Structures are given as structure tokens and as C-alpha cells.
């Protein structure tokens, strides 16, 4: 049973202003989308690509946003034109975007399904089913910490109710009493499959019980019912009573997308949907209640049609984007150097302590900094890296999360877009794999889509590498996966100093940064210079000069490379070590200098060799600096295998110092040593 009331009850007496406004708004959305549909058809369509239209569902954004404050935030799905218009994006800006024009709200970078306009409170559509939930949590987290009283509303389909990310978002929002309103637009279809075949529950709103939050099912074809449910949820959220789940039973009047021929859909379903058309229903109820004449409503329709016709005419006269700008805004312009907020001092500390100190300094210096993750708050992290930070900075800024990587990472995106500086921990690099969407599909896109107006300045700290006993799901080196992604910065600190400096650089960088720490080095001590100017999130460091060969490495293998270089010097070879530190952005100048200084390069990394980042380094040298090479670049990684837990088996695979020495000798003394690129651990033969 849907909890609703007949529209007539609300509309008795004089014409309630809201109903006429709602009618006009819904008709604007419908006519706007009818035009979009037309523009996507024909031999030379203006709208190319898939378009998901919300015909039948207009009462949901119209009702919901009528209940919210102008500064509340909106996260929508790809079927989000209605939400975008109701949030304040003008029909001209939206039509221009959908028609891929320069004047579009995203300059033609988003198209129909990924409109993103935080400047209009529209955090954005999302083409990844269910991904909006975690982002909305972050937006709400920012509101909670900032004390702004704002709420975040996020819409998603009934199909999205099966998505893990959305489930994590509901758990996360419930755990922290976040001011989020989850709105499920249940149109009965999960793309081409009836939701009744998937969900073993008739009212999806009842799933709220499992999360311990408020839930309700309302008639999503009734703007008043939606408005009232959202108003109640917003009041609860603003009172600190946490999130709500509102299921809006609605109808999809048209296909799943613009070219859907709906061969799978029974005619009866389409007919039933047409009978619930919210616009026809509202028109009839206004006339039945004598609140409006048919002529008056016809006049509204004619005015809206004329307005949308004019929008289309103006849009089609607009220029397309300048191709010369296609690469702009992947990253912010180089950030100016910021002070660290502390005096320069030197201290002996371990890598773990250096990270703790960087977190502490950032929390102290910037009230927007948040530190969170699994076990990060009260216990201070599984490796003790965030120990005592919660004691100093409180549970609001340093906290434990549910075991929900998608919610951790996705919320960081939303919080960062709202002005916070989240530094989140993913306990093990391998665990990032369950939540890559938030980093790759979400964080990395924000700056590009908004043409530099917004970014997702967040830091993801994690650790990686094989250590004795670590199994195949706790050992992988995954840096190449993320260094491949434009829009992200990826760093691997290899010393206590870098653990401090690179974290502070990342924390103040305007773009999303991923730091892969080396678990094996958490207890390694060193002298750390604290305070002073914050360096930029870039730049390699020559750890040791060498005239015969330079080993280029990063992260866990830098120390093996240094130890190999020392041994090789005993044999009379002058071998240098270049620590890349940041793989993205890559320090081309440092690589060029290494090549020109000696003409022999060996790239060493712990990740397995094929398509490891060493391939990129070798390719760049071949493309840009090959004239300086005395011999071909060589790579040494772990062989292409899974990682065993047994220390004996691990030792047979990992490119530790002895394997590096062998590989280097095969370049320096080729007559004595025969190289074998794919056997990192073969014994030294001299
Ligand atoms: C993570 C992910 N899986 C699959 C898809 C492909 N896809 C796009 S829309 C859609 C249907 C989603 O159904 P529902 O959540 O009910 O929303 P509706 O389309 O009805 O608005 C699917 C499966 C996607 N975009 N993202």
C-alpha cells in the first residue's frame, strides 16, 4: 500500500499555488524532454549518445525540491534532467549541454547523463548506478561538520537498490546520523528487467528497517505526497535525527533510453503507466476541483511550449566547443606553495610516526581537514598511524567508519566537493579494489567536468607490498592501476621524511591524491624535517648519484635498489638510484637527467612486470631520450604471478637486492652475465 492522499483533498477551495506551480514545472520538464527526444532522432541528430528521460517521474523532483531550502544539495541519477532543472540549472544551460554546446552547463563535457553543477547546488547526475549514495553522504558529512543545517537529497532507481555502494551509503549515513534523504524512484523497471523479478519485497521503502532509519513509501506521481514526505525527512535530518529512505512509486512512460523499442515490455504495463501520468492526473484534479478551467491550463501548456521552443532555437544557434580545449582541466594549475603552519624542526621518528605527525599538523592547521577510515579513530588505525588524533581533534573530525570502502571513498568525494579536506585511510591497498568507482569514475572527473571550477581535493592513504606471510589478497602493488587514470595524482613515499612531506603536499593539493605507503617500512626510523614550506605534489629525488647506471625505482624497492647500488660499487660500478616518488605527475625532467647522465637505466618495482609502471617509464625513455642510451632500458619487477604467503616462496619472486644486482650486472658486464628479463629471483651467477 502506498501512503498518499488524493490530490483533490489538497486542492479544494482556492487553487493552491503549489499545485499550479508544480503543474507548470512538471510540464516544463516533460516538454523539455520531448524536445530532447526529437533532437536525438533523425539522420543528423543534435543529441548523440544515450539519453534517459524521466517522463512520468516529474512529480518527484518537483515535489521534493519544493520541500527543501535553496541551499540544500542535490545528487541525481542519469535520469536527472528534472532534478537539474528544479535545482536551478536553466533550460538554456541544460539544453546546450545535452546538445553538446560550449555554452552548456559543463561545456559539452557531461552530455545528458552526467550534468554536474555544484554552483547551482546540483552536485550532479551520475551514470554509475548507485554511486550517488556515497557522494551524498560526503555532502551531508560536510554539512554536519560545518554546521550549515543543509541536507543532501539523493535520487536513484529501484534497480540501484541492489547496488553495494548504495547499501554502504545507507549504512554509513545511519552510523553517523547524516542529514541525507535517500529517494528511490521506483518505476518498476531495472533497465529492461521488471524489478518484481529481482526484489523479494513489494515496498522497497521497508528496507529502511534494516538500516534502523526512517522509511516510507509514497505515491511518486503525486507531487504533494512527495513534498510532504521530503519535508518531514528534512526536518528530521536538520534536527540531527539522521537519514531517511523515501520510496516513490512512479511510472516510466517512455523507454529506458531514447532508442529503447521496449520489445520486452507488456502493453498492459505501458497502459497502466499512462493512466498514472502525473501531469494528466494533476490537470484533471485541478479541473475537477474547479480550481482551474481547461482553458487556463491550456494557456499554461502553450506558454511552456513556446518557452521550450525558444530554448531549442537559441540552443541550435550556439557554437560547439573549441577542440583546442579538449585536454584542459584534468588537473588544477600548479598550486602555490602554502606554509605548513609550524616552525622547522628535526626529529627522529619512524615512518608511521611521521605520517601521524603529518595528519596532526594538517588537522591543526586546517579546520576543513577530516581523517577517517576503518578503525582510524578510537583505536588509531590497525598500524597505529592515526593514534591519539581523535583524542586531540575530536570524534567529529577523526572517526571510525563502517567497513564500507565505497562509502569511505565516495563520501570523501562529496565532502571534498563541499569544501572539506578529507584524508581517508583504506586499510590495505588490495581493499581499494572493491571501491575503485569512487576514485576513478567519481573523484577523477570532477575537475574536468566542471572545467576547473570544482575539484575533489581528497587524500587516500593506503599501504601495500608483500611481507612474510601476507597472502595474495594482502600483497599486491597496485600503483600502475591508478597512475593510469588522468585526474588523479599517485605517490609512493619511501622514507620517513617523504611519508611526512608527501602527505602534507597531498593534503594541500587541489586534486585527488592517492598515497601508497610501504607497510614494510612503517617501523623504519629516520630523521624528519618537520614544518617549513609545503612542497608540491610532484617531483622525483636522486637518492644516490651514479655515472655507470641509474636504477629508477619507487616505494618498497627503493631501499633494495640502494642496497644493490652499494654492493655494485664494491665491484667498481658507479650506480645511482632515482626515486620517482610521484608516478603521476611523472617527473620527466628527472628521468631525462638520469638517462643523459649515464645512458643505462634499470627500472625496478615490486609490482609484477607486465604492464607495471616500469613499462611506462621505459616507453617514455624510448620515445623521448633514446639517443642518450648506451644499452636498452631494462625492467625488473616481480614475475607475473600471484603472491604466495610463504616467506620462502615470496623470496623466490620479489625483486630484492640480489636480483637487482644480477640484472644490473647483466647490463654492466654483459659478457659475464646473461640477462633474463622475466626471472627476477634467479641466483647471482658471478
Ligand atoms: C554500476 C552500473 N551497472 C550497470 C549500469 C547500466 N545501467 C544503466 S541504467 C540501468 C538501470 C538502472 O535501473 P534503476 O536503478 O531502476 O533506474 P531507472 O533506469 O529505472 O531510472 C543499468 C543497469 C550502470 N550504468 N552502472
XYZ file of C-alpha atoms and ligand atoms in Angstrom:
712
model
C 0.000 0.000 0.000
C 1.204 3.412 -0.956
C 0.701 6.099 1.669
C -0.804 9.033 -0.151
C -3.865 11.210 -0.301
C -5.968 12.226 -3.269
C -4.780 15.395 -4.919
C -8.301 16.829 -4.711
C -8.136 16.954 -0.934
C -5.193 19.223 -1.091
C -6.653 21.272 -3.902
C -10.082 22.046 -2.521
C -11.085 25.653 -2.188
C -8.930 28.202 -3.980
C -6.212 26.887 -6.296
C -3.267 26.140 -4.109
C -0.345 27.973 -5.571
C 1.852 24.961 -5.129
C -0.248 22.757 -7.386
C -0.239 25.229 -10.240
C 3.490 25.796 -9.825
C 4.000 22.054 -9.718
C 1.933 21.621 -12.873
C 3.960 24.265 -14.700
C 7.251 22.751 -13.537
C 6.273 19.223 -14.473
C 5.061 20.347 -17.875
C 8.322 22.253 -18.393
C 10.291 19.087 -17.696
C 8.020 16.995 -19.946
C 8.138 19.418 -22.880
C 11.867 19.953 -22.453
C 12.422 16.210 -22.618
C 10.050 15.759 -25.577
C 12.253 18.154 -27.474
C 15.388 16.316 -26.338
C 13.881 13.086 -27.628
C 13.165 14.669 -31.002
C 16.649 16.136 -31.164
C 18.146 12.687 -30.571
C 16.374 11.259 -33.616
C 16.766 11.521 -37.361
C 19.738 11.199 -39.674
C 21.764 14.013 -38.160
C 20.703 14.170 -34.518
C 21.817 17.117 -32.437
C 21.889 14.874 -29.355
C 24.140 11.885 -29.773
C 24.690 9.135 -27.229
C 22.137 7.697 -24.864
C 19.551 9.887 -23.194
C 17.456 8.737 -20.232
C 14.254 10.673 -19.905
C 12.113 10.987 -16.803
C 8.651 11.187 -18.388
C 6.215 10.007 -15.724
C 8.596 10.751 -12.836
C 8.439 14.554 -12.885
C 6.425 14.841 -9.675
C 9.399 13.537 -7.688
C 11.963 16.295 -8.266
C 9.213 18.899 -8.347
C 7.683 17.758 -5.061
C 10.992 17.055 -3.350
C 12.689 20.341 -4.101
C 9.592 22.286 -3.111
C 10.202 20.931 0.395
C 13.866 21.896 0.618
C 15.896 25.029 1.215
C 17.562 26.727 -1.749
C 20.974 25.842 -0.333
C 20.274 22.133 0.169
C 22.231 19.873 -2.162
C 21.021 17.515 -4.855
C 22.560 14.314 -6.192
C 20.679 12.630 -9.035
C 20.886 9.708 -11.410
C 21.471 9.811 -15.161
C 17.674 10.194 -15.454
C 18.166 13.563 -13.874
C 17.004 16.366 -16.175
C 14.068 17.052 -13.894
C 16.307 17.321 -10.842
C 18.733 19.553 -12.722
C 16.018 21.975 -13.825
C 14.413 22.058 -10.405
C 17.810 22.678 -8.799
C 18.182 25.883 -10.756
C 20.048 24.993 -13.933
C 18.260 26.978 -16.623
C 16.618 25.202 -19.556
C 19.066 27.034 -21.843
C 22.117 25.783 -19.933
C 20.782 22.255 -19.772
C 19.640 22.048 -23.392
C 23.009 23.399 -24.544
C 24.745 20.709 -22.510
C 22.559 17.938 -23.844
C 23.170 19.231 -27.383
C 26.944 19.274 -26.736
C 27.386 23.046 -26.992
C 30.136 25.201 -25.498
C 27.531 27.176 -23.556
C 26.251 24.019 -21.866
C 26.496 23.963 -18.107
C 29.511 21.642 -18.461
C 30.715 22.978 -21.819
C 29.687 19.776 -23.577
C 31.847 17.582 -21.317
C 28.972 15.925 -19.471
C 26.197 15.425 -22.012
C 22.770 14.314 -20.858
C 23.680 11.749 -18.171
C 26.419 13.387 -16.126
C 25.407 17.031 -15.661
C 27.391 18.425 -12.744
C 26.827 21.920 -11.391
C 27.679 22.332 -7.705
C 27.417 26.105 -8.172
C 23.666 25.506 -8.581
C 23.528 23.112 -5.600
C 23.388 20.303 -8.167
C 26.258 18.064 -7.100
C 25.427 16.130 -10.186
C 23.896 13.322 -12.098
C 25.710 10.028 -12.086
C 25.924 7.432 -14.815
C 27.076 4.763 -12.428
C 24.040 3.108 -10.884
C 24.003 3.640 -7.117
C 27.140 5.790 -6.992
C 25.331 8.929 -5.879
C 24.623 7.486 -2.422
C 28.174 7.627 -1.057
C 28.726 11.063 -2.586
C 25.580 12.370 -0.924
C 26.922 11.031 2.375
C 30.023 13.157 1.926
C 27.985 16.224 1.079
C 25.941 15.623 4.221
C 29.083 14.995 6.250
C 30.370 18.399 5.186
C 27.061 19.992 6.194
C 27.220 18.238 9.560
C 30.795 19.303 10.295
C 30.258 22.832 9.002
C 27.016 23.140 10.977
C 25.316 24.606 7.917
C 21.972 22.933 8.550
C 21.882 21.794 4.937
C 20.595 18.425 3.836
C 21.629 16.342 0.850
C 18.970 14.615 -1.199
C 19.954 11.769 -3.483
C 17.727 10.085 -6.039
C 18.216 6.642 -7.525
C 16.148 3.977 -9.241
C 14.690 0.798 -7.846
C 17.366 -1.136 -9.736
C 20.001 0.796 -7.806
C 18.615 -0.643 -4.577
C 20.593 -3.791 -5.465
C 23.898 -1.910 -5.636
C 26.526 -2.427 -2.947
C 27.610 1.224 -2.986
C 24.112 2.362 -2.139
C 23.812 -0.175 0.661
C 27.127 1.063 2.064
C 25.883 4.632 1.828
C 22.756 3.799 3.815
C 24.837 2.058 6.480
C 27.346 4.915 6.612
C 24.663 7.616 6.766
C 22.822 5.737 9.505
C 26.004 5.195 11.530
C 26.812 8.901 11.537
C 23.259 10.289 11.608
C 23.984 12.153 8.411
C 21.423 14.602 7.028
C 20.733 12.650 3.840
C 17.390 11.976 2.219
C 17.543 8.846 0.068
C 14.849 8.929 -2.609
C 14.149 5.735 -4.529
C 12.263 6.448 -7.751
C 10.598 3.082 -8.169
C 9.325 2.966 -11.745
C 9.125 -0.827 -11.676
C 11.925 -1.328 -14.181
C 15.584 -2.095 -13.599
C 16.568 -1.102 -17.107
C 14.864 -3.827 -19.207
C 14.024 -6.183 -16.312
C 10.942 -5.830 -14.110
C 12.057 -5.077 -10.566
C 9.418 -7.508 -9.299
C 11.626 -10.271 -10.663
C 14.545 -9.092 -8.536
C 13.309 -7.630 -5.277
C 11.586 -10.030 -2.902
C 9.819 -7.174 -1.190
C 6.963 -5.124 -2.550
C 7.779 -1.865 -0.776
C 11.443 -1.063 -1.071
C 10.962 1.697 1.481
C 10.700 -1.016 4.120
C 14.355 -1.810 3.665
C 14.893 1.222 5.914
C 14.084 -1.090 8.825
C 17.299 -2.983 8.183
C 19.314 0.203 8.464
C 17.469 1.465 11.520
C 16.360 4.625 9.763
C 13.006 6.190 8.912
C 11.387 4.863 5.752
C 8.172 5.467 3.869
C 6.556 4.586 0.553
C 4.565 7.301 -1.169
C 2.830 7.883 -4.481
C 5.598 9.264 -6.661
C 3.050 10.542 -9.174
C 1.720 12.955 -6.575
C 3.927 15.985 -6.058
C 2.189 16.806 -2.781
C 2.832 13.374 -1.307
C 6.481 13.599 -2.307
C 6.796 17.134 -0.989
C 5.318 16.232 2.379
C 7.463 13.127 2.829
C 10.610 15.043 1.945
C 9.640 17.918 4.229
C 9.346 15.507 7.162
C 12.625 13.822 6.310
C 14.374 17.180 6.005
C 13.073 18.310 9.354
C 14.360 15.143 10.989
C 17.709 15.488 9.253
C 18.119 19.110 10.328
C 17.243 18.105 13.875
C 20.192 15.723 13.880
C 17.966 12.660 13.627
C 19.761 11.250 10.610
C 18.835 9.922 7.203
C 15.539 8.718 5.749
C 14.603 6.480 2.864
C 11.620 7.547 0.771
C 10.361 5.175 -1.871
C 8.342 6.964 -4.548
C 6.204 4.587 -6.575
C 6.210 6.064 -10.015
C 5.953 5.184 -13.695
C 8.268 5.233 -16.665
C 6.130 6.471 -19.543
C 8.778 6.094 -22.225
C 11.604 3.650 -22.860
C 14.628 3.145 -20.631
C 16.535 5.373 -23.031
C 15.889 7.255 -26.240
C 16.388 4.330 -28.619
C 14.643 1.738 -26.488
C 11.985 -0.031 -28.614
C 10.563 -1.661 -25.470
C 10.102 -5.053 -27.089
C 10.319 -6.593 -23.604
C 7.527 -4.521 -22.083
C 3.917 -5.755 -21.963
C 1.451 -3.303 -23.495
C -0.617 -3.554 -20.317
C 2.280 -2.160 -18.291
C 2.599 0.773 -20.624
C -1.135 1.367 -20.460
C -1.147 1.265 -16.668
C 1.732 3.697 -16.592
C -0.104 6.090 -18.909
C -3.104 6.022 -16.595
C -0.921 7.258 -13.735
C 0.721 10.050 -15.774
C 1.214 12.709 -13.072
C 0.651 15.614 -15.426
C -2.643 14.312 -16.783
C -3.735 13.435 -13.252
C -2.919 16.843 -11.860
C -4.618 18.591 -14.753
C -7.770 16.518 -14.225
C -7.774 17.079 -10.482
C -7.368 20.837 -10.839
C -10.273 20.964 -13.287
C -12.441 18.545 -11.277
C -11.970 20.633 -8.156
C -12.961 23.745 -10.112
C -9.660 25.321 -9.257
C -8.791 25.930 -12.868
C -10.542 25.804 -16.161
C -9.275 23.667 -19.013
C -8.583 26.910 -20.893
C -6.366 28.206 -18.116
C -4.382 25.014 -18.097
C -4.154 25.040 -21.876
C -2.726 28.527 -21.595
C -0.018 27.260 -19.240
C 0.782 24.460 -21.678
C 1.005 26.901 -24.593
C 3.300 29.236 -22.667
C 5.603 26.401 -21.627
C 5.688 25.011 -25.163
C 6.606 28.429 -26.559
C 9.321 28.835 -23.937
C 10.875 25.437 -24.688
C 10.660 26.045 -28.458
C 12.624 29.231 -27.918
C 15.180 27.359 -25.789
C 15.743 24.894 -28.625
C 16.035 27.659 -31.249
C 18.599 29.505 -29.169
C 20.493 26.306 -28.434
C 20.835 25.217 -32.037
C 22.392 28.562 -32.939
C 25.134 28.124 -30.328
C 28.700 27.159 -31.221
C 30.195 23.765 -30.446
C 33.150 23.556 -28.044
C 36.634 24.515 -29.204
C 38.594 21.286 -29.872
C 41.719 23.022 -28.588
C 40.201 22.887 -25.084
C 39.611 19.120 -25.034
C 42.588 18.457 -22.763
C 42.039 21.353 -20.372
C 41.185 20.927 -16.693
C 42.331 17.432 -15.891
C 44.329 18.993 -13.081
C 44.332 22.334 -11.318
C 47.063 24.724 -12.342
C 50.153 24.167 -10.206
C 49.182 25.148 -6.694
C 51.001 27.971 -4.983
C 53.214 26.925 -2.113
C 51.487 27.140 1.242
C 53.050 27.455 4.655
C 52.973 24.405 6.897
C 51.798 26.337 9.917
C 54.703 25.079 12.024
C 58.299 26.069 12.673
C 61.036 23.994 11.091
C 62.420 21.341 13.417
C 64.125 17.990 13.087
C 63.111 14.797 14.826
C 63.966 11.118 14.770
C 60.828 9.139 14.057
C 59.517 6.073 12.311
C 57.567 6.240 9.075
C 54.340 5.541 10.997
C 55.097 8.384 13.394
C 55.925 10.693 10.503
C 52.522 10.004 8.939
C 50.841 10.559 12.275
C 52.651 13.870 12.586
C 51.615 14.979 9.099
C 47.985 14.157 9.905
C 48.254 16.004 13.204
C 49.778 19.081 11.566
C 47.102 19.154 8.863
C 44.281 18.757 11.383
C 45.764 21.538 13.481
C 46.318 23.887 10.577
C 43.151 23.421 8.561
C 39.731 23.104 10.224
C 38.402 21.578 6.975
C 40.638 18.529 7.356
C 38.862 15.273 8.252
C 40.617 11.986 8.962
C 38.572 8.801 8.775
C 38.502 5.158 7.842
C 38.123 1.731 9.375
C 39.466 1.710 12.974
C 41.140 5.044 12.331
C 39.506 6.999 15.153
C 39.269 5.433 18.589
C 41.869 2.705 18.080
C 44.171 4.887 15.982
C 44.389 2.559 12.998
C 45.376 -1.054 12.547
C 49.011 0.067 12.197
C 48.761 2.791 14.824
C 49.301 5.506 12.252
C 46.446 7.724 13.438
C 46.909 7.017 17.154
C 45.654 9.709 19.549
C 44.427 12.014 16.807
C 40.816 11.541 17.857
C 41.750 12.456 21.441
C 43.121 15.780 20.256
C 40.739 16.688 17.469
C 37.509 15.022 18.493
C 35.133 12.459 17.088
C 33.674 14.861 14.536
C 36.941 15.231 12.622
C 38.696 11.921 13.276
C 36.404 8.928 13.205
C 35.790 5.259 12.594
C 33.655 4.203 9.674
C 31.694 1.085 8.856
C 33.682 -1.469 6.867
C 32.474 0.100 3.666
C 35.197 1.204 1.257
C 32.747 2.600 -1.312
C 31.158 4.749 1.346
C 34.545 5.883 2.653
C 35.859 6.873 -0.754
C 32.604 8.147 -2.225
C 31.881 10.258 0.836
C 35.353 11.739 0.556
C 34.455 12.883 -2.974
C 31.239 14.535 -1.801
C 32.878 16.131 1.247
C 35.756 17.432 -0.865
C 33.353 18.982 -3.363
C 31.756 20.768 -0.421
C 34.956 22.379 0.794
C 36.267 19.768 3.210
C 39.739 18.218 3.022
C 39.171 14.532 3.738
C 42.188 12.305 4.322
C 40.835 8.776 4.322
C 42.560 5.518 5.026
C 41.990 2.332 3.083
C 43.500 -0.227 5.373
C 45.141 -2.323 2.660
C 45.722 -1.317 -0.970
C 44.023 -4.517 -2.072
C 40.781 -3.304 -0.450
C 40.633 -0.344 -2.762
C 39.678 -2.756 -5.499
C 36.215 -3.151 -4.031
C 35.589 0.578 -4.373
C 37.526 1.867 -7.358
C 34.411 3.500 -8.777
C 34.598 6.308 -6.259
C 38.151 7.132 -7.222
C 38.181 6.515 -10.949
C 34.629 7.296 -12.068
C 33.916 9.952 -9.478
C 36.875 11.801 -7.943
C 38.935 11.897 -11.132
C 36.131 13.503 -13.166
C 35.047 16.429 -11.043
C 37.574 18.988 -12.214
C 37.306 18.092 -15.871
C 33.512 18.174 -15.921
C 33.272 21.481 -14.128
C 36.024 22.994 -16.275
C 38.167 23.656 -13.249
C 35.509 25.353 -11.130
C 35.377 22.469 -8.655
C 37.707 19.676 -7.690
C 37.781 16.739 -5.305
C 40.765 17.612 -3.120
C 40.967 14.437 -1.083
C 43.770 12.150 0.006
C 43.502 8.398 0.033
C 46.199 6.808 2.174
C 46.777 3.148 1.886
C 49.661 0.716 2.168
C 50.838 -2.155 0.023
C 53.530 -4.689 -0.726
C 54.368 -8.254 0.220
C 55.701 -9.053 3.664
C 56.354 -12.526 5.067
C 53.032 -14.312 5.493
C 50.913 -11.732 3.644
C 48.567 -13.563 1.309
C 47.701 -12.865 -2.304
C 44.890 -10.502 -1.257
C 47.138 -8.506 1.095
C 50.289 -8.156 -1.002
C 49.631 -6.587 -4.344
C 51.327 -3.463 -5.636
C 48.610 -1.606 -7.493
C 50.110 1.773 -8.299
C 50.019 1.303 -12.068
C 46.244 0.870 -11.997
C 45.739 4.326 -10.576
C 48.661 6.097 -12.239
C 46.868 5.197 -15.476
C 43.947 7.449 -14.582
C 44.002 11.106 -15.706
C 42.763 13.390 -12.939
C 44.479 11.523 -10.103
C 47.882 12.057 -8.533
C 49.702 8.993 -7.265
C 52.645 8.982 -4.885
C 54.698 6.327 -3.079
C 56.747 7.636 -0.169
C 59.802 5.529 0.571
C 61.336 7.309 3.579
C 60.006 8.717 6.859
C 60.724 12.194 5.512
C 58.669 11.590 2.395
C 55.927 9.933 4.398
C 55.608 13.294 6.156
C 56.297 15.698 3.288
C 54.335 13.898 0.602
C 51.306 13.528 2.829
C 51.330 17.211 3.627
C 51.766 18.012 -0.061
C 48.836 15.735 -0.946
C 46.660 17.179 1.815
C 47.033 20.650 0.379
C 46.851 19.714 -3.254
C 43.702 20.778 -5.128
C 43.310 17.382 -6.816
C 42.654 13.855 -5.537
C 45.865 12.207 -4.399
C 46.454 8.531 -3.698
C 49.389 7.659 -1.461
C 50.637 4.082 -1.392
C 52.688 3.727 1.756
C 55.002 0.750 2.305
C 53.763 -1.366 5.201
C 57.187 -2.963 5.495
C 58.658 0.436 6.287
C 56.214 1.681 8.913
C 58.714 0.963 11.681
C 61.763 2.233 9.756
C 63.278 5.193 11.625
C 64.807 8.310 10.116
C 65.408 11.982 10.657
C 62.422 14.034 9.587
C 62.401 17.758 8.996
C 59.005 18.989 10.114
C 57.297 22.230 9.201
C 58.570 24.788 6.727
C 57.122 25.247 3.262
C 54.862 22.558 1.864
C 56.265 21.058 -1.309
C 54.110 20.458 -4.377
C 52.678 17.002 -5.016
C 55.289 16.166 -7.608
C 58.972 15.590 -8.135
C 61.450 12.728 -8.096
C 64.589 12.631 -5.899
C 68.034 11.351 -6.758
C 68.843 9.189 -3.740
C 72.328 8.340 -4.981
C 74.310 9.651 -7.934
C 75.896 7.206 -10.387
C 77.793 7.517 -13.645
C 77.550 3.916 -14.938
C 73.885 3.075 -14.472
C 70.837 4.567 -12.758
C 68.197 2.406 -11.128
C 64.815 4.099 -11.334
C 62.515 2.879 -8.600
C 59.782 3.913 -6.123
C 58.075 2.768 -2.975
C 59.105 -0.538 -1.449
C 62.036 -1.282 -3.786
C 63.956 1.982 -3.359
C 65.808 0.540 -0.364
C 66.612 -2.672 -2.235
C 67.921 -0.556 -5.106
C 70.127 1.453 -2.733
C 71.492 -1.658 -1.133
C 72.184 -3.161 -4.574
C 73.929 0.044 -5.648
C 76.208 -0.126 -2.600
C 77.143 -3.731 -3.388
C 77.769 -2.891 -7.015
C 80.075 -0.074 -6.033
C 82.190 -2.703 -4.224
C 82.608 -4.281 -7.663
C 83.684 -0.942 -9.115
C 80.383 0.134 -10.671
C 79.100 3.609 -10.004
C 75.319 3.074 -9.763
C 72.767 5.755 -8.931
C 69.195 5.481 -7.650
C 66.407 7.778 -8.735
C 63.315 7.572 -6.507
C 60.365 8.706 -8.626
C 58.175 9.343 -5.535
C 55.226 10.582 -7.639
C 54.210 8.464 -10.630
C 51.536 10.958 -11.510
C 52.551 13.605 -12.277
C 55.688 11.959 -13.566
C 58.935 13.883 -13.275
C 60.088 13.675 -16.888
C 62.945 16.070 -16.322
C 64.443 13.857 -13.601
C 64.165 10.806 -15.844
C 65.783 12.698 -18.718
C 68.629 13.801 -16.450
C 69.187 10.209 -15.291
C 69.316 8.942 -18.872
C 71.690 11.612 -20.092
C 73.966 11.227 -17.075
C 74.857 7.590 -17.746
C 72.968 6.103 -20.714
C 71.989 2.958 -18.803
C 68.670 2.628 -16.996
C 67.275 -0.243 -14.991
C 63.705 0.236 -13.770
C 62.852 -1.735 -10.637
C 59.493 -2.129 -8.958
C 57.773 -4.635 -6.707
C 54.609 -4.815 -8.803
C 54.639 -7.618 -11.331
C 56.368 -6.741 -14.515
C 53.816 -6.916 -17.319
C 52.087 -3.554 -17.647
C 53.690 -2.408 -14.432
C 54.591 1.279 -14.285
C 58.098 0.350 -15.414
C 56.670 -0.206 -18.889
C 55.577 3.433 -18.973
C 58.992 4.652 -17.819
C 60.749 2.504 -20.411
C 58.396 3.659 -23.173
C 58.893 7.317 -22.309
C 62.658 6.915 -22.373
C 62.421 5.140 -25.733
C 60.197 7.877 -27.160
C 61.980 10.890 -25.747
C 65.550 10.113 -24.785
C 66.673 7.058 -26.738
C 69.579 8.897 -28.384
C 71.314 9.012 -24.979
C 71.029 5.288 -24.316
C 74.137 3.104 -24.390
C 72.035 -0.026 -23.948
C 68.293 -0.746 -23.989
C 66.318 0.107 -20.861
C 65.742 -2.955 -18.699
C 62.888 -3.632 -16.288
C 62.875 -5.765 -13.206
C 59.653 -6.478 -11.374
C 58.131 -9.419 -9.619
C 57.489 -12.134 -12.209
C 53.905 -12.292 -13.475
C 52.498 -14.483 -10.771
C 50.186 -14.430 -7.798
C 51.873 -13.740 -4.469
C 52.276 -16.639 -2.029
C 52.166 -16.220 1.743
C 55.166 -18.476 2.403
C 58.320 -16.423 3.073
C 60.368 -18.950 1.120
C 58.146 -18.692 -1.924
C 57.960 -14.898 -1.628
C 61.744 -14.687 -1.543
C 61.872 -16.645 -4.782
C 59.840 -13.940 -6.519
C 60.394 -10.464 -5.113
C 62.990 -8.215 -6.767
C 65.182 -7.743 -3.725
C 68.776 -6.539 -3.750
C 70.378 -9.721 -5.038
C 68.064 -9.882 -8.061
C 68.687 -6.203 -8.776
C 72.442 -6.767 -8.633
C 72.174 -9.621 -11.119
C 70.079 -7.582 -13.500
C 72.398 -4.573 -13.219
C 75.446 -6.733 -13.838
C 73.855 -8.139 -16.967
C 73.860 -4.569 -18.247
C 77.230 -3.514 -16.858
C 79.096 -6.739 -17.580
C 77.092 -8.303 -20.416
C 79.921 -10.617 -21.387
C 79.828 -12.232 -17.924
C 76.134 -12.281 -17.156
C 73.255 -13.319 -19.378
C 70.113 -11.330 -18.536
C 66.730 -12.934 -18.283
C 64.053 -10.293 -18.048
C 61.324 -12.471 -16.648
C 63.105 -14.194 -13.806
C 63.583 -11.684 -11.071
C 64.873 -14.048 -8.449
C 67.454 -16.099 -10.256
C 70.697 -16.531 -8.288
C 73.667 -14.282 -8.858
C 75.924 -16.149 -11.245
C 79.228 -14.399 -10.676
C 27.171 0.209 -11.941
C 26.321 0.166 -13.183
N 25.806 -1.001 -13.605
C 25.035 -1.042 -14.707
C 24.773 0.090 -15.410
C 23.922 0.038 -16.676
N 22.598 0.637 -16.400
C 22.322 1.878 -16.709
S 20.812 2.335 -16.221
C 20.498 0.835 -15.565
C 19.172 0.540 -14.922
C 19.041 1.097 -13.577
O 17.741 0.896 -13.130
P 17.107 1.756 -12.000
O 18.099 1.934 -10.910
O 15.816 1.151 -11.638
O 16.905 3.202 -12.629
P 15.991 3.675 -13.816
O 16.750 3.426 -15.082
O 14.729 2.926 -13.756
O 15.805 5.126 -13.597
C 21.564 -0.005 -15.758
C 21.594 -1.418 -15.325
C 25.340 1.289 -14.949
N 25.180 2.437 -15.605
N 26.072 1.309 -13.824
